[in-house]
Short mmCIF file of C-alpha atoms and ligand atoms in Angstrom, two decimals:
data_model
loop_
_atom_site.label_atom_id
_atom_site.label_comp_id
_atom_site.label_asym_id
_atom_site.label_seq_id
_atom_site.Cartn_x
_atom_site.Cartn_y
_atom_site.Cartn_z
CA MET A 1 -18.23 29.47 -4.42
CA SER A 2 -16.36 27.29 -1.95
CA LYS A 3 -13.49 25.23 -2.45
CA ILE A 4 -13.14 22.13 -3.57
CA THR A 5 -11.80 19.54 -1.56
CA ALA A 6 -10.24 15.88 -3.29
CA ALA A 7 -12.73 13.07 -1.44
CA ILE A 8 -12.02 9.12 -1.60
CA THR A 9 -15.80 8.22 -1.99
CA ALA A 10 -15.89 4.78 -2.90
CA VAL A 11 -13.76 1.62 -2.21
CA GLY A 12 -13.09 -1.76 -3.44
CA LYS A 13 -10.33 -5.12 -2.32
CA TYR A 14 -9.60 -8.72 -4.33
CA VAL A 15 -7.03 -10.94 -2.62
CA PRO A 16 -6.77 -13.20 -5.02
CA GLU A 17 -8.15 -17.24 -3.00
CA PHE A 18 -4.62 -19.70 -2.28
CA VAL A 19 -3.82 -18.88 1.93
CA LEU A 20 -0.04 -18.75 2.36
CA THR A 21 -0.03 -19.71 5.78
CA ASN A 22 3.00 -19.91 8.67
CA GLU A 23 2.32 -22.96 8.51
CA LEU A 24 3.45 -24.00 4.87
CA LEU A 25 6.47 -21.62 5.08
CA GLU A 26 8.43 -23.66 7.86
CA THR A 27 8.10 -26.84 4.33
CA MET A 28 9.43 -24.16 2.70
CA VAL A 29 12.33 -22.45 5.00
CA ASP A 30 14.13 -22.51 7.98
CA THR A 31 11.80 -20.29 9.70
CA ASN A 32 8.36 -20.71 11.94
CA ASP A 33 4.85 -19.70 12.80
CA GLU A 34 6.42 -18.45 16.70
CA TRP A 35 9.79 -15.81 14.74
CA ILE A 36 7.13 -14.98 11.81
CA THR A 37 4.68 -13.93 14.88
CA SER A 38 6.56 -12.17 16.85
CA ARG A 39 8.55 -10.57 14.37
CA THR A 40 6.48 -9.12 12.05
CA GLY A 41 2.02 -9.65 12.94
CA ILE A 42 1.60 -11.90 10.04
CA LYS A 43 -0.10 -15.07 10.11
CA GLU A 44 -0.90 -15.56 6.20
CA ARG A 45 -0.87 -14.20 2.77
CA ARG A 46 -2.42 -13.88 -0.40
CA ILE A 47 -0.97 -14.95 -3.34
CA LEU A 48 -1.59 -15.30 -7.09
CA LYS A 49 -0.49 -18.85 -8.44
CA ASP A 50 -1.47 -18.47 -11.82
CA ALA A 51 0.72 -18.63 -13.35
CA ASP A 52 0.09 -15.85 -16.85
CA LYS A 53 -1.90 -13.99 -14.71
CA GLY A 54 -0.41 -10.70 -13.82
CA THR A 55 -0.78 -7.63 -11.31
CA SER A 56 -3.52 -6.47 -13.98
CA TYR A 57 -5.75 -9.23 -13.02
CA LEU A 58 -5.60 -8.12 -8.54
CA ALA A 59 -5.39 -4.22 -10.33
CA ILE A 60 -9.37 -5.03 -12.38
CA LYS A 61 -11.19 -7.27 -10.50
CA ALA A 62 -10.16 -4.39 -7.86
CA ALA A 63 -11.57 -1.73 -9.94
CA GLU A 64 -14.79 -4.06 -10.93
CA ASP A 65 -15.24 -4.44 -7.27
CA LEU A 66 -15.12 -0.95 -6.80
CA ILE A 67 -17.45 -0.28 -9.65
CA LYS A 68 -20.01 -2.48 -8.55
CA SER A 69 -19.94 -1.46 -5.29
CA ALA A 70 -20.44 2.21 -5.94
CA GLY A 71 -22.64 1.69 -8.83
CA ILE A 72 -20.03 3.46 -11.39
CA ASN A 73 -20.45 4.08 -15.71
CA PRO A 74 -17.10 2.79 -16.43
CA GLU A 75 -17.65 5.62 -19.01
CA GLU A 76 -17.62 8.73 -16.78
CA ILE A 77 -13.56 7.96 -14.66
CA ASP A 78 -11.71 10.42 -16.11
CA VAL A 79 -8.56 9.03 -14.85
CA VAL A 80 -6.78 6.02 -14.13
CA LEU A 81 -3.97 5.58 -11.96
CA LEU A 82 -1.96 2.57 -11.15
CA ALA A 83 -0.01 2.65 -7.62
CA THR A 84 2.20 -0.42 -8.29
CA ALA A 85 5.51 -1.54 -7.58
CA THR A 86 5.70 -4.73 -10.38
CA PRO A 87 3.69 -3.66 -13.61
CA ASP A 88 2.89 -6.63 -15.55
CA GLN A 89 6.52 -5.32 -18.23
CA PRO A 90 8.59 -3.13 -18.18
CA VAL A 91 7.47 -0.15 -20.64
CA ALA A 92 3.71 -0.56 -21.41
CA ALA A 93 2.10 0.76 -18.69
CA THR A 94 -0.05 -2.10 -16.64
CA ALA A 95 -2.79 1.07 -15.94
CA VAL A 96 -4.10 1.84 -19.44
CA TYR A 97 -4.20 -2.09 -19.81
CA VAL A 98 -5.98 -2.00 -16.92
CA ALA A 99 -7.81 0.85 -17.54
CA THR A 100 -9.68 -0.73 -21.30
CA GLN A 101 -10.38 -3.79 -19.96
CA ILE A 102 -12.44 -2.14 -16.80
CA GLY A 103 -13.83 0.05 -19.52
CA ALA A 104 -12.53 3.32 -18.57
CA VAL A 105 -12.70 4.14 -21.96
CA ASN A 106 -12.50 8.08 -21.52
CA ALA A 107 -9.56 8.04 -19.23
CA PHE A 108 -6.02 8.53 -19.79
CA ALA A 109 -3.80 5.75 -17.04
CA TYR A 110 -0.11 6.15 -16.46
CA ASP A 111 1.48 3.72 -13.77
CA LEU A 112 3.34 5.10 -10.41
CA GLN A 113 6.69 3.52 -8.37
CA ALA A 114 7.52 4.32 -4.88
CA ALA A 115 8.27 1.35 -3.90
CA CYS A 116 5.90 0.63 -0.31
CA SER A 117 4.56 4.49 -1.21
CA SER A 118 3.62 4.56 -4.33
CA PHE A 119 -0.03 3.99 -2.79
CA LEU A 120 0.44 7.60 -0.73
CA TYR A 121 2.08 9.77 -2.92
CA GLY A 122 -0.37 8.67 -5.60
CA MET A 123 -3.30 9.78 -3.45
CA SER A 124 -1.54 13.18 -3.23
CA THR A 125 -1.77 13.28 -7.49
CA ALA A 126 -5.00 12.11 -7.84
CA ALA A 127 -6.56 14.41 -4.62
CA ALA A 128 -4.47 17.23 -6.62
CA TYR A 129 -5.86 16.51 -9.77
CA VAL A 130 -8.98 16.66 -8.32
CA GLU A 131 -8.60 20.18 -6.39
CA SER A 132 -7.57 20.85 -9.89
CA GLY A 133 -10.89 21.03 -11.22
CA ARG A 134 -9.42 19.61 -14.19
CA TYR A 135 -10.58 15.83 -13.58
CA LYS A 136 -14.04 14.46 -11.44
CA LYS A 137 -13.46 11.24 -11.39
CA VAL A 138 -10.24 9.77 -10.03
CA LEU A 139 -9.39 6.04 -10.07
CA LEU A 140 -6.75 5.02 -7.83
CA ILE A 141 -5.97 1.31 -7.15
CA GLY A 142 -2.68 -0.25 -5.87
CA ALA A 143 -2.46 -3.44 -6.75
CA ASP A 144 1.02 -5.43 -6.75
CA LYS A 145 1.80 -10.09 -7.66
CA MET A 146 5.36 -9.87 -5.57
CA SER A 147 5.40 -13.49 -4.99
CA SER A 148 6.46 -12.74 -8.97
CA ILE A 149 9.74 -11.03 -7.00
CA ILE A 150 9.71 -13.35 -4.01
CA ASP A 151 12.67 -16.12 -3.72
CA TYR A 152 11.33 -18.06 -2.20
CA LYS A 153 14.07 -20.33 -0.47
CA ASP A 154 15.13 -16.25 0.88
CA ARG A 155 13.17 -16.18 4.57
CA ALA A 156 14.77 -13.24 4.71
CA THR A 157 11.66 -11.91 2.08
CA CYS A 158 9.28 -14.28 1.93
CA ILE A 159 7.95 -14.25 5.06
CA ILE A 160 6.80 -10.97 4.43
CA PHE A 161 4.37 -10.15 1.53
CA GLY A 162 2.16 -11.08 -0.62
CA ASP A 163 -0.42 -10.60 -3.77
CA GLY A 164 -3.01 -8.64 -4.11
CA ALA A 165 -5.06 -5.41 -4.87
CA GLY A 166 -7.26 -2.11 -3.27
CA ALA A 167 -8.56 1.17 -5.00
CA VAL A 168 -10.18 4.27 -4.04
CA LEU A 169 -12.11 6.51 -6.13
CA PHE A 170 -12.06 10.15 -5.62
CA GLU A 171 -14.34 12.77 -6.91
CA PRO A 172 -14.53 16.37 -5.58
CA ASN A 173 -16.40 17.60 -2.24
CA THR A 174 -17.59 21.47 -1.21
CA GLU A 175 -17.87 20.33 2.07
CA GLY A 176 -14.15 20.69 3.42
CA LEU A 177 -14.48 17.12 3.13
CA GLY A 178 -11.62 14.38 1.99
CA PHE A 179 -7.53 15.08 1.58
CA GLN A 180 -6.44 18.21 4.02
CA ASP A 181 -2.73 17.66 4.29
CA GLU A 182 0.83 15.71 3.41
CA LEU A 183 4.40 15.83 4.58
CA LEU A 184 5.88 13.18 2.02
CA ARG A 185 9.31 12.75 1.98
CA SER A 186 12.28 11.28 0.66
CA ASP A 187 16.32 9.92 0.69
CA GLY A 188 18.60 7.75 -2.16
CA ILE A 189 20.35 6.63 1.13
CA GLY A 190 18.05 4.25 1.02
CA ARG A 191 18.98 2.59 -3.00
CA ASP A 192 21.27 0.07 -1.97
CA PHE A 193 19.25 -1.64 1.56
CA LEU A 194 15.88 -2.66 -0.87
CA ARG A 195 15.90 -3.15 -3.78
CA ILE A 196 16.54 -5.95 -7.18
CA GLU A 197 19.51 -5.33 -7.96
CA ALA A 198 19.17 -6.39 -12.10
CA GLY A 199 16.92 -5.78 -14.86
CA GLY A 200 16.46 -2.20 -14.26
CA SER A 201 18.71 0.06 -16.87
CA LEU A 202 21.96 -0.57 -14.90
CA MET A 203 22.40 -3.52 -14.67
CA PRO A 204 19.84 -5.50 -17.46
CA ALA A 205 19.21 -8.82 -17.63
CA THR A 206 21.70 -11.19 -18.55
CA ILE A 207 22.04 -15.51 -17.88
CA GLU A 208 24.50 -14.46 -15.05
CA THR A 209 21.97 -12.21 -13.15
CA VAL A 210 19.04 -15.01 -13.66
CA GLU A 211 21.57 -17.35 -11.88
CA GLN A 212 23.09 -14.99 -9.31
CA GLY A 213 18.99 -14.38 -8.53
CA LYS A 214 18.88 -10.62 -8.30
CA HIS A 215 15.82 -10.39 -10.01
CA PHE A 216 14.75 -11.01 -6.55
CA VAL A 217 13.79 -8.77 -4.05
CA TYR A 218 16.06 -8.06 -1.59
CA GLN A 219 16.18 -6.86 1.67
CA ASP A 220 18.79 -5.51 4.74
CA GLY A 221 15.33 -5.72 6.84
CA LYS A 222 17.05 -4.12 10.48
CA THR A 223 17.90 -1.01 8.35
CA VAL A 224 14.82 -0.60 6.96
CA PHE A 225 13.15 -0.90 9.97
CA LYS A 226 14.85 1.66 11.05
CA TYR A 227 14.62 3.90 8.77
CA ALA A 228 11.16 2.44 9.02
CA VAL A 229 10.36 3.36 11.92
CA SER A 230 11.79 6.60 12.80
CA ASN A 231 10.01 8.05 8.97
CA MET A 232 6.79 6.68 9.52
CA ALA A 233 6.08 8.14 13.30
CA ASP A 234 8.19 11.63 13.39
CA VAL A 235 5.88 12.11 9.84
CA SER A 236 2.62 11.02 11.47
CA ALA A 237 3.41 12.60 14.46
CA ARG A 238 4.15 16.28 12.50
CA ILE A 239 0.94 16.02 10.63
CA MET A 240 -0.79 15.68 13.52
CA GLU A 241 1.11 19.04 14.96
CA LYS A 242 0.06 21.23 11.75
CA ASN A 243 -2.89 20.83 11.40
CA ASN A 244 -3.56 21.33 15.20
CA LEU A 245 -4.82 17.36 15.55
CA SER A 246 -4.43 16.45 19.49
CA HIS A 247 -4.67 12.25 19.66
CA ASP A 248 -8.28 12.91 20.68
CA ASP A 249 -8.52 14.11 17.57
CA VAL A 250 -7.48 11.31 15.54
CA ASN A 251 -10.29 8.85 15.10
CA TRP A 252 -7.71 6.37 12.31
CA LEU A 253 -4.57 5.27 12.30
CA VAL A 254 -4.36 3.86 8.26
CA ALA A 255 -0.45 2.70 8.03
CA HIS A 256 1.87 0.30 5.36
CA GLN A 257 0.42 -2.83 7.13
CA ALA A 258 4.78 -3.55 7.05
CA ASN A 259 5.18 -4.81 9.89
CA ARG A 260 3.06 -4.79 13.20
CA ARG A 261 5.51 -2.90 15.42
CA ILE A 262 6.09 -0.65 12.80
CA ILE A 263 3.00 0.83 12.96
CA ASP A 264 2.66 0.00 16.96
CA ALA A 265 5.60 2.55 17.01
CA THR A 266 3.89 5.39 14.89
CA ALA A 267 0.63 4.77 16.15
CA ASN A 268 2.87 5.47 20.22
CA ARG A 269 4.75 8.34 19.12
CA MET A 270 1.46 9.43 18.19
CA GLY A 271 -0.01 8.80 21.36
CA VAL A 272 -3.48 7.66 19.58
CA ASP A 273 -4.59 4.86 20.84
CA GLU A 274 -4.07 1.16 20.21
CA SER A 275 -8.27 1.28 19.21
CA LYS A 276 -7.84 3.29 15.94
CA VAL A 277 -4.51 1.79 14.76
CA LEU A 278 -6.63 -0.88 11.74
CA ILE A 279 -4.56 -3.74 11.34
CA ASN A 280 -4.75 -6.62 8.95
CA ILE A 281 -1.44 -7.56 8.08
CA GLU A 282 -2.28 -11.42 10.09
CA ARG A 283 -3.33 -11.56 7.05
CA TYR A 284 -2.79 -10.60 4.34
CA GLY A 285 1.52 -9.63 5.13
CA ASN A 286 3.24 -6.28 3.40
CA THR A 287 1.53 -6.10 -0.51
CA THR A 288 3.54 -3.51 -1.31
CA SER A 289 1.21 -1.08 -3.09
CA ALA A 290 -2.61 -2.67 -1.99
CA THR A 291 -1.64 -1.93 1.32
CA LEU A 292 -3.46 0.73 1.88
CA PRO A 293 -6.17 0.66 0.53
CA LEU A 294 -7.18 -2.91 1.58
CA VAL A 295 -7.48 -1.29 5.39
CA LEU A 296 -9.74 1.33 4.16
CA ALA A 297 -12.05 -1.36 1.97
CA ASP A 298 -12.10 -3.68 5.16
CA PHE A 299 -12.86 -1.56 8.17
CA GLU A 300 -14.22 1.11 5.85
CA HIS A 301 -18.14 -0.31 8.05
CA LEU A 302 -16.08 1.91 10.27
CA PHE A 303 -15.46 5.20 9.38
CA LYS A 304 -18.29 8.29 9.74
CA LYS A 305 -18.62 10.62 7.63
CA GLY A 306 -16.04 13.64 9.28
CA ASP A 307 -13.63 11.94 9.91
CA ASN A 308 -10.45 12.50 11.48
CA ILE A 309 -7.86 10.05 10.06
CA ILE A 310 -4.20 10.24 9.18
CA PHE A 311 -1.73 7.71 6.77
CA ALA A 312 1.42 6.97 6.85
CA ALA A 313 4.21 4.68 4.44
CA PHE A 314 7.36 3.51 4.11
CA GLY A 315 9.41 2.21 1.84
CA GLY A 316 12.57 1.44 -0.69
CA GLY A 317 14.30 4.32 -2.33
CA PHE A 318 14.02 5.02 1.03
CA THR A 319 10.17 7.06 0.22
CA TRP A 320 8.21 7.37 3.31
CA GLY A 321 4.69 10.32 4.07
CA SER A 322 1.87 11.18 5.71
CA ILE A 323 -1.66 12.73 4.67
CA TYR A 324 -4.33 13.91 6.38
CA LEU A 325 -7.95 13.46 5.54
CA LYS A 326 -11.23 13.83 6.13
CA TRP A 327 -13.55 10.42 5.42
CA ALA A 328 -16.20 11.76 2.91
CA TYR A 329 -19.12 8.73 4.10
CA ASN A 330 -21.29 6.52 6.11
CA LYS A 331 -20.87 3.44 4.74
CA ASN A 332 -24.85 1.81 3.69
N1 COA B 401 12.89 -16.89 10.51
C1 COA B 401 13.57 -17.02 11.82
N2 COA B 401 14.87 -16.83 11.58
C2 COA B 401 14.85 -15.62 11.32
C3 COA B 401 13.97 -15.35 10.50
C4 COA B 401 13.04 -16.04 9.73
N3 COA B 401 12.34 -15.83 8.90
N4 COA B 401 14.72 -14.14 9.40
C5 COA B 401 15.98 -13.76 9.89
N5 COA B 401 15.80 -14.87 10.70
C6 COA B 401 17.21 -14.88 11.62
C7 COA B 401 18.52 -13.94 11.57
O1 COA B 401 18.69 -15.07 11.21
C8 COA B 401 18.64 -14.04 13.08
O2 COA B 401 19.15 -15.47 13.25
P1 COA B 401 20.75 -13.78 14.68
O3 COA B 401 20.92 -13.84 15.38
O4 COA B 401 21.10 -16.00 15.19
O5 COA B 401 21.77 -13.54 12.97
C9 COA B 401 17.37 -13.32 13.93
O6 COA B 401 16.93 -14.36 12.65
C10 COA B 401 17.03 -11.77 13.37
O7 COA B 401 17.42 -11.35 12.55
P2 COA B 401 17.36 -10.36 13.14
O8 COA B 401 16.74 -9.10 11.06
O9 COA B 401 18.32 -8.99 12.71
O10 COA B 401 15.40 -10.28 12.82
P3 COA B 401 14.72 -8.22 13.42
O11 COA B 401 13.87 -9.07 14.41
O12 COA B 401 15.82 -7.54 12.21
O13 COA B 401 13.53 -9.11 11.63
C11 COA B 401 12.34 -8.47 9.79
C12 COA B 401 13.88 -8.84 9.97
C13 COA B 401 13.31 -9.00 8.31
C14 COA B 401 10.83 -8.99 10.34
C15 COA B 401 12.28 -6.91 10.01
O14 COA B 401 13.78 -6.37 9.38
C16 COA B 401 11.60 -6.24 9.32
O15 COA B 401 10.57 -5.78 9.01
N6 COA B 401 12.75 -4.88 8.64
C17 COA B 401 11.62 -3.78 8.12
C18 COA B 401 11.53 -4.61 6.81
C19 COA B 401 9.52 -3.85 5.70
O16 COA B 401 8.96 -3.35 6.14
N7 COA B 401 10.30 -4.26 4.65
C20 COA B 401 9.22 -3.22 3.45
C21 COA B 401 9.93 -2.16 4.13
S1 COA B 401 8.79 -1.26 3.59
#
């Protein structure tokens, strides 16, 4: 019997309608389009304006898009994993609600949280479930309503983040396509540089924590940037070496969209041509768990069966890593 690999067989996406442009941000905080564009590559982001809708709304929409385009029966889905740093609520996993809403009534579901690396780590988990032979359809969704944890008076963070969701389906493959290898890392040194200080077990919510703005994302951008550049580039170059891939062998770089300069530095280190570096940060900003599947959804039409794709991500914690995957289908 040939070895089972875990292949991505379908993708889906959803971004909310409201567009927060750099020009609009100029009216909210002391910033300007030139600064944001040159430092980050971001022009606009999407924001979920409805106060009564959480991350589950984005996740459900992305999953429904996948289900519709792939023409699958949701009752056949075995597992629903939701990569997110902004669950609807603490305790009750958002993935469970999402699974029920999309009709995945035979699945079990749970959330995965590793900041901006949540989706990358989720790919490892989803692939392992499929490779084990125990599950045949694993739905991995990356969704974040970042606007729910951003202080729109803090120009260090509000220019970066946006809301969105993407989804992929992992299924068994016997042609050797799909998931090939991974290099996943983490280092607790990062805990203080990118975080929400209050609201967890270490500092539960009080009137004071709310008044002091401790429920918003805080980021030491310079330090995060330094670690992101060196670590993301390092694992991406190493996974190529480990798998004897030259820059010509790599068809696409699908990197976490946090900052255009971090992605370019990673591509440089890998020696990969600019034309292979997939970028949509200018339209969505950093959507945390949703960046990788949103790139897949936006560029799916370019991928050919057998293409070598290197995924890379870096996030709070710190968490980071790289995954090597062979694309398994031609669209249409
Ligand atoms: N608009 C205009 N000026 C701004 C600004 C803004 N939105 N934010 C900061 N500045 C100012 C700073 O006050 C500083 O001014 P000063 O030199 O007078 O003190 C200057 O611009 C440079 O700030 P700095 O923070 O050093 O900028 P930077 O080049 O490091 O870029 C980030 C800031 C946030 C874009 C960058 O550090 C970054 O992308 N970091 C990583 C972010 C990331 O990837 N996060 C998610 C990880 S998953």
